[in-house]
Amino acid sequence: MSAYKSDFLQTLAARGFIHQVSDAEGLDAKAAACPITAYVGFDATAPSLHIGNLLTIMMLRWLQKTGHRPISLMGGGTSKIGDPSGKDTSRALLTSAQIDINIASIRSVFSRFLDFGASAVMANNADWLDQLHYIPFLRDVGRHFTINKMLTFDSVKIRLDREQPLTFLEFNYMILQAYDFVELHKRHGCILQMGGSDQWGNIISGIDLGRRLLNTELFALTTPLLTTSSGAKMGKTETGAVWLNADTMSPYEYWQFWRNCEDGDVGRLLKLFTELPLDEIGRLSALRDQELNEAKKILATEATALLHGRQAAEQAAETARRTFEEGELADTLPTVGISCAKLEAGLGVLAAFVEVGLVSSNGEARRQIKGGGLKVNDVTIADEKMVLTLRDLTPQEVIKLSLGRKRHVLLKPV
């Protein structure tokens, strides 16, 4: 559907969020007529969400900004199973206590993007899933699902095609997700579930279940897969995932992730992960060569401000400017403490880079050294057997470790 009437779908379409909609005309008519309620589910399988989750968080934000009610559904119940979508192996099973700790850890992220003092709702599917009785649930809900159809879903089909085992526990995930949609409709009048493109089959199952159990019309909306212009899956750095919690990835590192994006991705990322006006984004996207770096800095600062606040974003931008443009050893670079005794005894350079998180293993550190990618105090490392000691401390009493031109960590004796 090319022309939407509702501000909500107009905004999502113009900014590139929409991949599929189950009934675009019907959903658009409802969103244009009155406020609607929509949700996105987030399983708490780690203490922090990652950048892949940010795409749907931004959709919830635009939903609220255009006058509707968003629900962030925490998977206190479904996290005990783990979504098999896109996975070759089963997730590690978490205890209820671990899941509660993870939910508490990631809760603060949503308050940056949604106004819970206004219309936004945070729900937890453990409130109803933990109360289910097995036999009544199978009779009332399970009978509406056929094995034939479930085997066609990508989350199942891909695992089986790769000849990887799929447990009966994981096989139930799509039924529970469908039931979440029905339960949220009963509790909050929710009519729309949004998610990544890999969730399409699960969401459609919820729509079908709502029709069968409640004789009601529900809707699905999914986003495109987040990839770079070169075709790689976006959201990974040299050392792993791009996390949203500040204690997992510092605002400076988060800022650097956006600053280091590929040239061809700047315009799309500005649309998806900032709130800059589209005409301004068009102007920035048209910049070329060195001028495009200024657009990347704006992207980094605006995206970081949404998650960590304007002050943290501007501090990260200033740290980068002082480090790269003035060559200073900025005191706001990420810092990792190390015992004086350990440094006095001598710390191998490979172990040092692993310890601060710039590389994931000694082998990766060796490969970086061979390519000239690692530096100590701005001097390229030539010898992988180099040992860091107290003699390597700068006048600021730190040792600066660098991966390439963009990533730096200060090693500080404590």
Short mmCIF file of C-alpha atoms in Angstrom, two decimals:
data_model
loop_
_atom_site.label_atom_id
_atom_site.label_comp_id
_atom_site.label_asym_id
_atom_site.label_seq_id
_atom_site.Cartn_x
_atom_site.Cartn_y
_atom_site.Cartn_z
CA MET A 1 0.00 0.00 0.00
CA SER A 2 1.69 3.20 -1.16
CA ALA A 3 -0.37 5.95 0.53
CA TYR A 4 -1.36 5.61 4.18
CA LYS A 5 -3.92 7.86 5.86
CA SER A 6 -2.75 7.40 9.48
CA ASP A 7 0.21 9.38 10.79
CA PHE A 8 1.56 6.19 12.36
CA LEU A 9 1.87 4.13 9.17
CA GLN A 10 2.87 7.18 7.11
CA THR A 11 5.79 7.73 9.48
CA LEU A 12 6.87 4.08 9.54
CA ALA A 13 6.70 3.80 5.76
CA ALA A 14 8.57 7.05 5.12
CA ARG A 15 11.37 6.05 7.50
CA GLY A 16 11.77 2.50 6.17
CA PHE A 17 10.38 0.42 9.05
CA ILE A 18 7.79 -1.62 7.16
CA HIS A 19 8.52 -5.04 5.66
CA GLN A 20 5.12 -6.77 5.82
CA VAL A 21 1.63 -5.85 7.06
CA SER A 22 -1.11 -8.45 7.39
CA ASP A 23 -3.94 -6.11 6.32
CA ALA A 24 -2.46 -2.72 5.55
CA GLU A 25 -5.73 -1.07 4.54
CA GLY A 26 -7.61 -2.35 7.59
CA LEU A 27 -4.88 -1.41 10.04
CA ASP A 28 -4.46 2.02 8.46
CA ALA A 29 -8.18 2.71 8.74
CA LYS A 30 -8.21 1.82 12.45
CA ALA A 31 -5.09 3.86 13.19
CA ALA A 32 -6.55 6.86 11.35
CA ALA A 33 -9.91 6.61 13.13
CA CYS A 34 -8.78 6.34 16.78
CA PRO A 35 -5.83 5.44 19.01
CA ILE A 36 -4.80 1.80 18.74
CA THR A 37 -2.73 -0.40 21.06
CA ALA A 38 0.24 -2.38 19.76
CA TYR A 39 2.98 -4.46 21.34
CA VAL A 40 6.43 -5.91 20.79
CA GLY A 41 7.73 -8.85 22.80
CA PHE A 42 11.23 -8.95 24.28
CA ASP A 43 12.63 -12.10 25.85
CA ALA A 44 15.00 -11.51 28.77
CA THR A 45 17.68 -14.03 27.79
CA ALA A 46 20.51 -11.59 28.64
CA PRO A 47 21.00 -8.66 31.05
CA SER A 48 20.81 -6.22 28.12
CA LEU A 49 18.91 -5.88 24.87
CA HIS A 50 20.93 -5.31 21.70
CA ILE A 51 20.72 -3.15 18.62
CA GLY A 52 18.51 -5.68 16.83
CA ASN A 53 15.85 -4.93 19.46
CA LEU A 54 16.26 -1.19 18.95
CA LEU A 55 14.49 -1.29 15.59
CA THR A 56 11.21 -2.44 17.18
CA ILE A 57 11.71 -0.16 20.20
CA MET A 58 11.84 2.76 17.78
CA MET A 59 8.57 1.57 16.23
CA LEU A 60 6.94 1.61 19.66
CA ARG A 61 8.31 5.13 20.16
CA TRP A 62 6.82 6.37 16.88
CA LEU A 63 3.56 4.61 17.77
CA GLN A 64 3.31 6.69 20.95
CA LYS A 65 4.50 9.91 19.28
CA THR A 66 1.68 9.59 16.73
CA GLY A 67 -0.98 9.28 19.42
CA HIS A 68 -1.27 5.55 20.10
CA ARG A 69 -0.53 3.24 23.03
CA PRO A 70 2.59 1.02 23.03
CA ILE A 71 3.11 -2.11 25.12
CA SER A 72 6.59 -3.48 25.76
CA LEU A 73 5.98 -7.11 26.68
CA MET A 74 8.72 -8.68 28.77
CA GLY A 75 9.02 -12.41 28.22
CA GLY A 76 9.21 -13.52 31.82
CA GLY A 77 7.42 -16.71 30.76
CA THR A 78 8.69 -17.29 27.21
CA SER A 79 12.30 -16.63 28.29
CA LYS A 80 12.08 -19.95 30.13
CA ILE A 81 11.89 -21.59 26.68
CA GLY A 82 13.78 -19.34 24.30
CA ASP A 83 12.69 -18.40 20.77
CA PRO A 84 14.13 -20.95 18.28
CA SER A 85 13.90 -18.43 15.40
CA GLY A 86 17.25 -18.09 13.65
CA LYS A 87 19.00 -20.46 16.05
CA ASP A 88 20.71 -23.75 15.19
CA THR A 89 20.82 -24.88 18.81
CA SER A 90 18.63 -24.59 21.88
CA ARG A 91 19.15 -21.61 24.17
CA ALA A 92 20.53 -22.25 27.62
CA LEU A 93 17.66 -22.65 30.07
CA LEU A 94 17.44 -19.84 32.61
CA THR A 95 15.98 -19.95 36.08
CA SER A 96 13.12 -17.66 37.10
CA ALA A 97 15.57 -15.74 39.31
CA GLN A 98 17.99 -15.17 36.39
CA ILE A 99 15.14 -13.99 34.18
CA ASP A 100 13.92 -11.56 36.85
CA ILE A 101 17.44 -10.13 37.18
CA ASN A 102 17.66 -9.69 33.39
CA ILE A 103 14.27 -7.96 33.24
CA ALA A 104 15.28 -5.56 36.00
CA SER A 105 18.53 -4.83 34.15
CA ILE A 106 16.94 -3.97 30.81
CA ARG A 107 13.85 -2.18 32.15
CA SER A 108 15.57 1.22 32.21
CA VAL A 109 16.16 1.17 28.44
CA PHE A 110 12.44 1.43 27.71
CA SER A 111 11.99 4.50 29.88
CA ARG A 112 14.40 6.32 27.52
CA PHE A 113 12.11 5.70 24.56
CA LEU A 114 8.58 5.41 25.97
CA ASP A 115 6.55 7.58 28.34
CA PHE A 116 5.11 5.20 30.94
CA GLY A 117 3.61 8.15 32.77
CA ALA A 118 1.33 8.70 29.78
CA SER A 119 -0.05 5.81 27.73
CA ALA A 120 2.80 3.28 27.51
CA VAL A 121 2.47 -0.06 29.29
CA MET A 122 5.09 -2.58 30.37
CA ALA A 123 3.69 -6.09 30.74
CA ASN A 124 5.19 -9.47 31.63
CA ASN A 125 3.83 -12.66 30.07
CA ALA A 126 4.82 -14.63 33.16
CA ASP A 127 1.70 -13.09 34.72
CA TRP A 128 -0.48 -15.41 32.62
CA LEU A 129 1.83 -18.11 31.23
CA ASP A 130 3.00 -19.20 34.68
CA GLN A 131 -0.64 -19.70 35.70
CA LEU A 132 -1.61 -22.00 32.82
CA HIS A 133 -2.72 -25.56 33.47
CA TYR A 134 -1.30 -27.94 30.90
CA ILE A 135 -4.32 -30.06 29.94
CA PRO A 136 -6.85 -27.18 29.82
CA PHE A 137 -4.37 -25.14 27.76
CA LEU A 138 -3.92 -27.98 25.26
CA ARG A 139 -7.69 -28.40 24.96
CA ASP A 140 -8.51 -24.70 24.66
CA VAL A 141 -5.54 -23.42 22.66
CA GLY A 142 -3.40 -26.31 21.37
CA ARG A 143 -6.22 -27.79 19.33
CA HIS A 144 -6.16 -24.75 17.04
CA PHE A 145 -2.60 -25.50 15.88
CA THR A 146 -1.77 -28.24 13.37
CA ILE A 147 1.63 -29.91 13.22
CA ASN A 148 1.44 -29.64 9.43
CA LYS A 149 1.31 -25.85 9.54
CA MET A 150 3.84 -25.49 12.37
CA LEU A 151 6.38 -27.46 10.34
CA THR A 152 6.20 -24.82 7.58
CA PHE A 153 7.30 -21.96 9.85
CA ASP A 154 10.86 -20.75 9.29
CA SER A 155 11.74 -21.10 12.98
CA VAL A 156 11.06 -24.83 12.67
CA LYS A 157 11.80 -25.49 9.01
CA ILE A 158 15.29 -23.98 9.00
CA ARG A 159 16.34 -25.97 12.07
CA LEU A 160 15.08 -29.22 10.55
CA ASP A 161 16.55 -28.47 7.11
CA ARG A 162 19.94 -28.08 8.78
CA GLU A 163 19.36 -31.40 10.54
CA GLN A 164 19.62 -29.76 13.95
CA PRO A 165 17.43 -31.02 16.81
CA LEU A 166 14.38 -29.00 17.83
CA THR A 167 13.09 -29.85 21.30
CA PHE A 168 9.41 -30.21 22.12
CA LEU A 169 9.90 -27.34 24.55
CA GLU A 170 11.01 -24.98 21.74
CA PHE A 171 8.28 -26.31 19.46
CA ASN A 172 5.75 -24.85 21.91
CA TYR A 173 7.21 -21.34 21.70
CA MET A 174 5.06 -20.21 18.77
CA ILE A 175 1.88 -21.36 20.56
CA LEU A 176 2.76 -19.35 23.66
CA GLN A 177 3.61 -16.27 21.58
CA ALA A 178 0.26 -16.55 19.80
CA TYR A 179 -1.46 -16.85 23.17
CA ASP A 180 0.34 -13.69 24.36
CA PHE A 181 -1.35 -11.74 21.56
CA VAL A 182 -4.78 -13.02 22.59
CA GLU A 183 -4.14 -12.29 26.25
CA LEU A 184 -2.96 -8.73 25.52
CA HIS A 185 -6.08 -8.14 23.46
CA LYS A 186 -8.27 -9.26 26.36
CA ARG A 187 -6.34 -7.25 28.96
CA HIS A 188 -5.45 -4.09 27.03
CA GLY A 189 -7.43 -4.09 23.78
CA CYS A 190 -4.20 -4.68 21.82
CA ILE A 191 -4.83 -5.24 18.09
CA LEU A 192 -1.32 -5.09 16.59
CA GLN A 193 1.84 -7.09 17.16
CA MET A 194 5.08 -5.77 15.66
CA GLY A 195 8.38 -7.57 15.33
CA GLY A 196 11.28 -8.53 13.09
CA SER A 197 10.69 -10.25 9.76
CA ASP A 198 11.63 -13.61 11.31
CA GLN A 199 8.57 -13.32 13.58
CA TRP A 200 5.99 -13.19 10.78
CA GLY A 201 4.82 -16.80 11.14
CA ASN A 202 4.49 -16.55 14.91
CA ILE A 203 2.54 -13.28 14.71
CA ILE A 204 0.19 -14.65 12.04
CA SER A 205 -0.50 -17.59 14.36
CA GLY A 206 -1.61 -15.08 17.01
CA ILE A 207 -3.93 -13.41 14.53
CA ASP A 208 -5.47 -16.76 13.63
CA LEU A 209 -5.83 -17.72 17.31
CA GLY A 210 -7.54 -14.41 18.08
CA ARG A 211 -10.04 -15.05 15.32
CA ARG A 212 -10.73 -18.59 16.54
CA LEU A 213 -10.94 -17.88 20.28
CA LEU A 214 -12.33 -14.35 20.37
CA ASN A 215 -13.76 -13.82 16.90
CA THR A 216 -11.72 -10.61 16.70
CA GLU A 217 -9.52 -9.03 14.05
CA LEU A 218 -5.85 -8.62 14.90
CA PHE A 219 -2.94 -7.31 12.80
CA ALA A 220 0.76 -7.97 12.13
CA LEU A 221 3.56 -5.61 11.11
CA THR A 222 7.19 -6.62 10.66
CA THR A 223 10.43 -4.78 9.96
CA PRO A 224 13.10 -5.66 7.39
CA LEU A 225 16.19 -7.57 8.47
CA LEU A 226 18.80 -5.07 9.65
CA THR A 227 21.78 -5.44 7.31
CA THR A 228 24.57 -3.20 6.08
CA SER A 229 24.78 -1.96 2.48
CA SER A 230 27.46 -4.61 1.87
CA GLY A 231 25.00 -7.33 2.93
CA ALA A 232 26.36 -8.18 6.39
CA LYS A 233 24.06 -8.52 9.38
CA MET A 234 24.22 -5.26 11.33
CA GLY A 235 24.81 -5.15 15.06
CA LYS A 236 28.20 -6.78 15.52
CA THR A 237 31.59 -5.26 16.33
CA GLU A 238 35.01 -6.88 16.53
CA THR A 239 34.25 -7.94 20.08
CA GLY A 240 30.60 -8.95 19.82
CA ALA A 241 27.07 -7.57 19.92
CA VAL A 242 26.13 -3.91 20.23
CA TRP A 243 24.38 -3.82 23.61
CA LEU A 244 22.00 -1.11 24.83
CA ASN A 245 22.85 -1.06 28.56
CA ALA A 246 25.57 1.44 29.50
CA ASP A 247 27.21 -1.06 31.86
CA THR A 248 27.59 -3.50 28.95
CA MET A 249 28.63 -1.03 26.25
CA SER A 250 29.70 2.49 27.22
CA PRO A 251 28.08 5.53 25.56
CA TYR A 252 31.44 6.27 23.92
CA GLU A 253 31.67 2.78 22.38
CA TYR A 254 28.03 3.05 21.31
CA TRP A 255 28.73 6.43 19.68
CA GLN A 256 31.71 4.92 17.86
CA PHE A 257 29.59 2.08 16.49
CA TRP A 258 27.35 4.55 14.68
CA ARG A 259 30.26 6.77 13.63
CA ASN A 260 31.92 3.76 11.96
CA CYS A 261 28.93 2.76 9.82
CA GLU A 262 29.36 2.16 6.09
CA ASP A 263 28.93 5.17 3.81
CA GLY A 264 25.98 3.62 2.03
CA ASP A 265 24.05 3.14 5.27
CA VAL A 266 24.05 6.70 6.63
CA GLY A 267 20.70 7.82 5.22
CA ARG A 268 18.85 4.65 6.17
CA LEU A 269 20.24 4.64 9.72
CA LEU A 270 19.36 8.30 10.21
CA LYS A 271 15.75 7.48 9.27
CA LEU A 272 15.53 4.43 11.51
CA PHE A 273 17.50 5.44 14.59
CA THR A 274 17.13 9.21 14.90
CA GLU A 275 14.19 11.61 14.94
CA LEU A 276 15.71 14.16 12.59
CA PRO A 277 13.26 15.54 10.00
CA LEU A 278 13.29 13.69 6.68
CA ASP A 279 14.35 16.76 4.70
CA GLU A 280 17.38 17.19 6.96
CA ILE A 281 18.18 13.50 6.57
CA GLY A 282 17.97 13.94 2.80
CA ARG A 283 20.48 16.77 2.96
CA LEU A 284 22.89 14.78 5.13
CA SER A 285 22.55 11.68 2.95
CA ALA A 286 23.56 13.68 -0.13
CA LEU A 287 26.95 14.59 1.36
CA ARG A 288 29.99 12.89 -0.14
CA ASP A 289 33.59 12.05 0.72
CA GLN A 290 34.92 13.83 3.82
CA GLU A 291 31.69 15.77 4.29
CA LEU A 292 29.85 12.48 4.81
CA ASN A 293 31.88 11.98 7.99
CA GLU A 294 30.03 14.95 9.48
CA ALA A 295 26.74 13.18 8.75
CA LYS A 296 28.07 10.08 10.51
CA LYS A 297 28.94 12.15 13.57
CA ILE A 298 25.42 13.59 13.62
CA LEU A 299 24.00 10.05 13.33
CA ALA A 300 26.20 8.88 16.20
CA THR A 301 25.30 11.79 18.45
CA GLU A 302 21.54 11.67 17.76
CA ALA A 303 21.31 7.88 18.18
CA THR A 304 23.37 7.99 21.37
CA ALA A 305 21.28 10.85 22.77
CA LEU A 306 18.09 8.81 22.40
CA LEU A 307 19.54 5.92 24.41
CA HIS A 308 21.93 7.54 26.87
CA GLY A 309 20.80 11.17 26.98
CA ARG A 310 22.04 14.32 25.26
CA GLN A 311 24.83 15.02 27.76
CA ALA A 312 26.39 11.55 27.39
CA ALA A 313 26.12 11.78 23.61
CA GLU A 314 27.84 15.15 23.41
CA GLN A 315 30.53 14.00 25.82
CA ALA A 316 31.19 10.96 23.60
CA ALA A 317 31.39 13.21 20.53
CA GLU A 318 33.82 15.54 22.32
CA THR A 319 35.95 12.59 23.47
CA ALA A 320 36.18 11.37 19.88
CA ARG A 321 37.06 14.85 18.60
CA ARG A 322 39.84 15.32 21.15
CA THR A 323 41.19 11.83 20.57
CA PHE A 324 41.17 11.79 16.78
CA GLU A 325 41.33 15.42 15.71
CA GLU A 326 43.60 16.85 18.42
CA GLY A 327 45.49 13.69 19.33
CA GLU A 328 44.80 14.11 23.04
CA LEU A 329 44.50 11.28 25.54
CA ALA A 330 40.89 12.06 26.48
CA ASP A 331 40.10 11.20 30.09
CA THR A 332 36.61 10.06 29.11
CA LEU A 333 37.80 7.11 27.03
CA PRO A 334 36.65 3.71 28.33
CA THR A 335 38.91 2.72 31.24
CA VAL A 336 39.68 -0.74 32.62
CA GLY A 337 41.39 -1.14 35.97
CA ILE A 338 44.30 -3.51 36.53
CA SER A 339 46.17 -4.26 39.75
CA CYS A 340 49.53 -2.55 40.16
CA ALA A 341 51.05 -5.88 41.19
CA LYS A 342 49.92 -7.52 37.96
CA LEU A 343 51.36 -4.72 35.86
CA GLU A 344 54.57 -4.64 37.89
CA ALA A 345 55.04 -8.35 37.22
CA GLY A 346 54.45 -7.82 33.51
CA LEU A 347 51.30 -8.32 31.43
CA GLY A 348 51.54 -9.91 28.00
CA VAL A 349 50.21 -7.63 25.30
CA LEU A 350 47.92 -10.34 23.91
CA ALA A 351 46.31 -10.87 27.31
CA ALA A 352 46.02 -7.10 27.81
CA PHE A 353 43.94 -6.61 24.66
CA VAL A 354 41.71 -9.55 25.57
CA GLU A 355 41.29 -8.24 29.13
CA VAL A 356 40.06 -4.81 28.03
CA GLY A 357 37.68 -6.34 25.46
CA LEU A 358 39.22 -4.96 22.27
CA VAL A 359 39.69 -8.51 20.95
CA SER A 360 38.00 -11.74 21.95
CA SER A 361 41.03 -14.07 22.02
CA ASN A 362 44.82 -14.28 21.86
CA GLY A 363 44.48 -15.65 18.34
CA GLU A 364 42.52 -12.62 17.21
CA ALA A 365 45.12 -10.36 18.84
CA ARG A 366 47.90 -12.13 16.92
CA ARG A 367 46.03 -11.67 13.63
CA GLN A 368 45.51 -7.97 14.37
CA ILE A 369 49.21 -7.52 15.16
CA LYS A 370 50.22 -9.16 11.88
CA GLY A 371 47.98 -6.69 10.07
CA GLY A 372 49.32 -3.72 12.03
CA GLY A 373 45.99 -3.17 13.74
CA LEU A 374 47.01 -2.94 17.43
CA LYS A 375 48.81 -0.07 19.15
CA VAL A 376 50.10 0.70 22.63
CA ASN A 377 50.30 4.41 23.42
CA ASP A 378 49.78 5.13 19.71
CA VAL A 379 52.77 2.97 18.67
CA THR A 380 52.02 0.00 16.41
CA ILE A 381 52.88 -3.34 18.01
CA ALA A 382 55.40 -5.38 16.06
CA ASP A 383 56.15 -8.12 18.60
CA GLU A 384 53.34 -10.32 19.90
CA LYS A 385 55.56 -11.27 22.87
CA MET A 386 55.67 -7.67 24.08
CA VAL A 387 55.06 -7.28 27.83
CA LEU A 388 53.42 -4.24 29.41
CA THR A 389 54.86 -2.95 32.70
CA LEU A 390 54.70 0.15 34.86
CA ARG A 391 57.29 1.70 32.53
CA ASP A 392 54.63 1.92 29.81
CA LEU A 393 52.43 4.28 31.83
CA THR A 394 51.89 7.70 30.25
CA PRO A 395 52.21 10.92 32.27
CA GLN A 396 48.47 10.52 32.88
CA GLU A 397 49.22 7.20 34.64
CA VAL A 398 47.45 5.04 32.04
CA ILE A 399 48.35 2.80 29.10
CA LYS A 400 46.40 3.49 25.92
CA LEU A 401 45.45 0.36 23.95
CA SER A 402 44.07 0.86 20.44
CA LEU A 403 42.40 -1.35 17.84
CA GLY A 404 42.62 0.42 14.50
CA ARG A 405 41.97 4.15 14.42
CA LYS A 406 38.57 4.13 16.09
CA ARG A 407 38.62 1.97 19.22
CA HIS A 408 40.65 2.85 22.31
CA VAL A 409 40.69 1.73 25.94
CA LEU A 410 42.78 3.05 28.82
CA LEU A 411 44.43 0.51 31.12
CA LYS A 412 44.71 2.09 34.57
CA PRO A 413 46.54 0.67 37.63
CA VAL A 414 44.33 0.41 40.71
#
